[in-house]
Amino acid sequence: MGILDQFFVYHPDPWKDQDWKARSGLPLEEVWFQSGDGTKLFGWYVESDPTSAIMLWCHGNAGNIINRLENMRELYRIGLSVFIFDYRGYGRSQGSPSEEVLYHDALGAHDYLTRNRMIPPERIVLFGRSLGAAVAGELAVQKPAAGLILESSFPSIGAVAKFHYGGLPLHWLLGAEFSLIDRLPQLSLPKLIIHGDQDDIIPLELGRQVFEAAKPPKFFYAIPGADHNNTYLVGGAAYFRRLAEFIESVL
């Protein structure tokens, strides 16, 4: 791990004990599962319908799964089942994050769905937001799925560092690369790439670079007025309709 990774890349929040099932109004099922190396991880499974698509959600670099509950409610409302999990070091999950182990954690989540719950891969849609887009991209290289949704994504940590620090090679001090752009040419499954056009953390041009690197079939959806963290709020009904149309098309 690079000397700056824990300052620049990973910003986990600890767990807060509350009755999240009651507060969210969702049928949250608590799930404990193992990463590939045996690390104990925690997630929530929300089933909409036994035959619906399952979104396997790789979240961004900050907070934990609690911060995604509002978004999960909307996904559940449009008929999606969701499995969201915390990487190690986030929320209730054990261990400490690094690029390599985040990939292992996502593999463990996929294995949980296909082996423990016996869900066929053709019902699984991978969803990655921000840093999670790179995690979902690596997962798509290694495991089968019906489709891949990348939101607020970036080509690599180096590309983001160059944008924010005026070309200074800050990424040389980071161990993490999260080079999504190297994985996209290998992926033949359908892809939906979503980006807010007012994103000042990962600018729209970096999202377009992700799209250009991807193999068809691929679709780009820009959300007018949305920044990095409010895509689903600003996008509103049109955003969720686009998600539903894509998922319906790949199942």
Coordinates of C-alpha atoms in Angstrom, one line a residue:
M1 CA 0.0 0.0 0.0
G2 CA 1.2 3.5 -0.8
I3 CA 2.0 6.0 2.0
L4 CA -0.9 8.2 1.1
D5 CA -3.6 5.6 0.5
Q6 CA -5.2 5.8 3.9
F7 CA -5.5 9.6 3.6
F8 CA -6.6 10.0 -0.1
V9 CA -8.3 6.7 -1.1
Y10 CA -10.2 5.1 1.8
H11 CA -12.6 7.0 4.1
P12 CA -14.6 4.4 6.0
D13 CA -17.1 5.1 8.8
P14 CA -17.6 2.9 11.8
W15 CA -20.9 1.2 12.4
K16 CA -23.8 2.8 14.3
D17 CA -26.1 0.5 16.1
Q18 CA -29.7 1.3 15.3
D19 CA -32.8 -0.6 14.1
W20 CA -32.0 0.1 10.5
K21 CA -34.8 -2.2 9.3
A22 CA -37.4 -0.2 11.1
R23 CA -35.9 3.1 10.2
S24 CA -35.6 2.3 6.5
G25 CA -38.9 0.5 6.1
L26 CA -37.0 -2.1 4.0
P27 CA -37.0 -5.8 4.6
L28 CA -33.3 -5.8 5.4
E29 CA -31.7 -9.2 5.9
E30 CA -28.4 -9.1 7.7
V31 CA -25.8 -11.1 5.9
W32 CA -22.4 -12.2 7.2
F33 CA -20.1 -13.8 4.6
Q34 CA -16.5 -14.4 4.0
S35 CA -14.0 -12.8 1.6
G36 CA -11.7 -15.1 -0.4
D37 CA -9.1 -15.0 2.4
G38 CA -11.6 -15.7 5.2
T39 CA -12.1 -12.1 6.4
K40 CA -15.6 -11.7 7.8
L41 CA -17.7 -9.2 6.0
F42 CA -21.2 -7.7 6.5
G43 CA -23.9 -6.7 4.1
W44 CA -27.7 -6.3 3.7
Y45 CA -29.8 -8.3 1.3
V46 CA -33.2 -6.9 0.3
E47 CA -35.4 -9.1 -1.8
S48 CA -38.1 -7.5 -3.9
D49 CA -39.3 -10.6 -5.7
P50 CA -37.9 -14.1 -5.9
T51 CA -37.6 -13.7 -9.7
S52 CA -36.4 -10.1 -9.9
A53 CA -32.9 -8.9 -10.9
I54 CA -30.4 -8.7 -8.1
M55 CA -28.2 -5.6 -8.0
L56 CA -24.8 -6.5 -6.5
W57 CA -23.7 -3.0 -5.2
C58 CA -20.0 -2.1 -4.8
H59 CA -20.2 1.3 -3.0
G60 CA -17.8 4.2 -3.1
N61 CA -14.8 5.0 -0.9
A62 CA -16.5 6.8 2.0
G63 CA -19.0 6.0 4.8
N64 CA -20.6 2.6 4.8
I65 CA -23.7 0.8 3.7
I66 CA -25.9 2.9 6.1
N67 CA -25.3 5.9 3.9
R68 CA -26.9 4.1 1.0
L69 CA -30.3 3.3 2.6
E70 CA -32.2 6.1 1.0
N71 CA -31.0 5.1 -2.4
M72 CA -31.8 1.4 -1.7
R73 CA -35.4 2.3 -0.9
E74 CA -35.8 3.7 -4.4
L75 CA -34.2 0.7 -6.0
Y76 CA -36.6 -1.6 -4.0
R77 CA -39.5 0.6 -5.0
I78 CA -38.8 0.0 -8.7
G79 CA -38.8 -3.8 -8.1
L80 CA -35.1 -4.5 -7.7
S81 CA -33.5 -6.8 -5.2
V82 CA -30.3 -5.5 -3.8
F83 CA -27.2 -7.0 -2.1
I84 CA -25.0 -4.2 -0.7
F85 CA -21.9 -5.0 1.4
D86 CA -19.2 -3.2 3.2
Y87 CA -15.6 -3.7 2.2
R88 CA -13.2 -4.7 5.0
G89 CA -12.6 -1.9 7.4
Y90 CA -16.0 -0.3 6.6
G91 CA -19.0 -0.6 8.9
R92 CA -19.1 -3.9 10.6
S93 CA -16.7 -5.7 8.2
Q94 CA -13.4 -6.8 9.7
G95 CA -9.9 -5.9 8.5
S96 CA -8.3 -3.0 6.7
P97 CA -8.9 -1.8 3.1
S98 CA -6.5 -2.0 0.2
E99 CA -7.0 -2.3 -3.6
E100 CA -6.3 -6.0 -3.8
V101 CA -8.5 -7.0 -0.8
L102 CA -11.5 -4.9 -2.0
Y103 CA -11.4 -7.1 -5.2
H104 CA -11.4 -10.2 -2.9
D105 CA -14.3 -8.8 -1.0
A106 CA -16.4 -8.3 -4.1
L107 CA -15.6 -11.8 -5.2
G108 CA -16.8 -13.0 -1.8
A109 CA -20.1 -11.1 -2.3
H110 CA -20.7 -12.7 -5.7
D111 CA -19.9 -16.1 -4.3
Y112 CA -22.4 -15.6 -1.5
L113 CA -25.2 -14.8 -4.1
T114 CA -24.4 -17.7 -6.4
R115 CA -23.3 -20.4 -3.9
N116 CA -25.2 -19.6 -0.7
R117 CA -28.4 -18.2 -2.2
M118 CA -28.1 -20.2 -5.5
I119 CA -28.9 -17.2 -7.6
P120 CA -27.9 -17.7 -11.3
P121 CA -25.4 -15.1 -12.6
E122 CA -27.8 -14.2 -15.4
R123 CA -30.0 -12.5 -12.7
I124 CA -27.1 -10.5 -11.2
V125 CA -26.4 -7.0 -12.4
L126 CA -23.2 -5.5 -11.0
F127 CA -23.4 -1.9 -9.9
G128 CA -20.4 0.2 -8.9
R129 CA -20.3 3.8 -7.9
S130 CA -17.1 5.9 -7.9
L131 CA -14.3 3.8 -6.4
G132 CA -16.8 0.9 -6.5
A133 CA -17.0 1.1 -10.3
A134 CA -13.4 -0.1 -10.5
V135 CA -14.2 -2.9 -8.0
A136 CA -17.3 -3.9 -10.0
G137 CA -15.2 -3.8 -13.2
E138 CA -12.7 -6.2 -11.8
L139 CA -15.5 -8.4 -10.5
A140 CA -17.0 -8.5 -14.1
V141 CA -13.6 -9.7 -15.4
Q142 CA -13.6 -12.6 -13.0
K143 CA -17.3 -13.6 -12.6
P144 CA -20.3 -13.8 -14.9
A145 CA -23.2 -11.4 -14.7
A146 CA -26.0 -10.1 -16.8
G147 CA -24.8 -6.5 -17.0
L148 CA -22.6 -3.8 -15.5
I149 CA -23.6 -0.3 -14.3
L150 CA -20.8 2.1 -13.7
E151 CA -21.7 5.4 -12.0
S152 CA -19.5 8.4 -11.4
S153 CA -16.6 6.3 -12.5
F154 CA -13.0 7.2 -13.4
P155 CA -10.3 5.6 -15.6
S156 CA -7.7 5.2 -12.8
I157 CA -6.5 6.8 -9.6
G158 CA -3.7 8.3 -11.6
A159 CA -6.1 10.1 -13.9
V160 CA -8.0 11.6 -11.0
A161 CA -4.8 12.7 -9.2
K162 CA -3.6 14.4 -12.4
F163 CA -6.9 16.2 -12.8
H164 CA -7.0 17.5 -9.2
Y165 CA -3.3 18.3 -8.7
G166 CA -2.4 20.1 -11.9
G167 CA -0.4 17.3 -13.4
L168 CA 1.7 16.7 -10.3
P169 CA 2.5 12.9 -10.1
L170 CA 0.8 12.4 -6.7
H171 CA -0.3 9.0 -7.8
W172 CA 3.3 7.9 -7.6
L173 CA 2.9 8.0 -3.8
L174 CA -0.3 6.0 -3.9
G175 CA -0.2 2.2 -4.0
A176 CA -3.8 2.0 -5.3
E177 CA -4.3 2.2 -9.0
F178 CA -8.0 1.0 -9.5
S179 CA -7.3 1.0 -13.3
L180 CA -10.8 0.4 -14.6
I181 CA -9.7 1.6 -18.1
D182 CA -7.5 -1.5 -18.4
R183 CA -10.3 -3.9 -17.6
L184 CA -13.0 -2.5 -19.8
P185 CA -11.7 -3.7 -23.2
Q186 CA -12.0 -7.3 -21.8
L187 CA -15.7 -7.0 -20.9
S188 CA -18.3 -8.1 -23.4
L189 CA -21.3 -7.9 -21.2
P190 CA -23.7 -4.9 -21.6
K191 CA -22.6 -1.7 -19.8
L192 CA -24.4 1.4 -18.7
I193 CA -22.1 4.3 -17.8
I194 CA -23.8 7.1 -15.8
H195 CA -22.3 10.5 -14.8
G196 CA -23.4 13.8 -13.4
D197 CA -22.5 16.6 -15.8
Q198 CA -21.6 18.9 -12.8
D199 CA -19.4 16.4 -11.0
D200 CA -16.4 18.3 -9.7
I201 CA -14.8 15.3 -8.0
I202 CA -14.7 13.0 -11.0
P203 CA -15.4 15.3 -14.0
L204 CA -17.6 14.3 -16.8
E205 CA -14.7 14.0 -19.2
L206 CA -13.2 11.2 -17.1
G207 CA -16.5 9.4 -17.2
R208 CA -16.5 9.8 -21.0
Q209 CA -13.0 8.3 -21.1
V210 CA -14.4 5.2 -19.3
F211 CA -17.2 5.0 -21.9
E212 CA -14.8 5.3 -24.8
A213 CA -12.6 2.5 -23.4
A214 CA -15.5 0.1 -23.0
K215 CA -16.4 -2.6 -25.6
P216 CA -20.0 -2.5 -27.0
P217 CA -22.7 -3.0 -26.1
K218 CA -22.5 0.2 -24.0
F219 CA -24.6 3.2 -23.2
F220 CA -23.8 6.6 -21.8
Y221 CA -26.3 8.5 -19.6
A222 CA -25.4 12.0 -18.4
I223 CA -27.5 13.5 -15.7
P224 CA -27.9 17.3 -16.1
G225 CA -27.2 19.2 -12.9
A226 CA -25.9 16.2 -10.9
D227 CA -22.7 16.2 -9.0
H228 CA -20.7 13.3 -7.7
N229 CA -22.9 12.2 -4.8
N230 CA -26.4 13.2 -5.8
T231 CA -27.0 11.4 -9.1
Y232 CA -30.0 9.5 -8.0
L233 CA -31.6 12.5 -6.3
V234 CA -31.1 15.0 -9.1
G235 CA -31.9 12.4 -11.8
G236 CA -35.1 11.5 -10.0
A237 CA -37.7 9.4 -11.8
A238 CA -35.9 9.6 -15.1
Y239 CA -32.7 8.1 -13.5
F240 CA -34.6 5.2 -12.0
R241 CA -36.5 4.6 -15.3
R242 CA -33.2 4.4 -17.2
L243 CA -31.8 1.9 -14.7
A244 CA -34.9 -0.2 -14.9
E245 CA -34.8 -0.1 -18.8
F246 CA -31.2 -1.2 -18.9
I247 CA -31.7 -4.0 -16.4
E248 CA -34.8 -5.2 -18.2
S249 CA -32.9 -5.3 -21.4
V250 CA -30.0 -7.4 -20.1
L251 CA -32.1 -10.0 -18.3

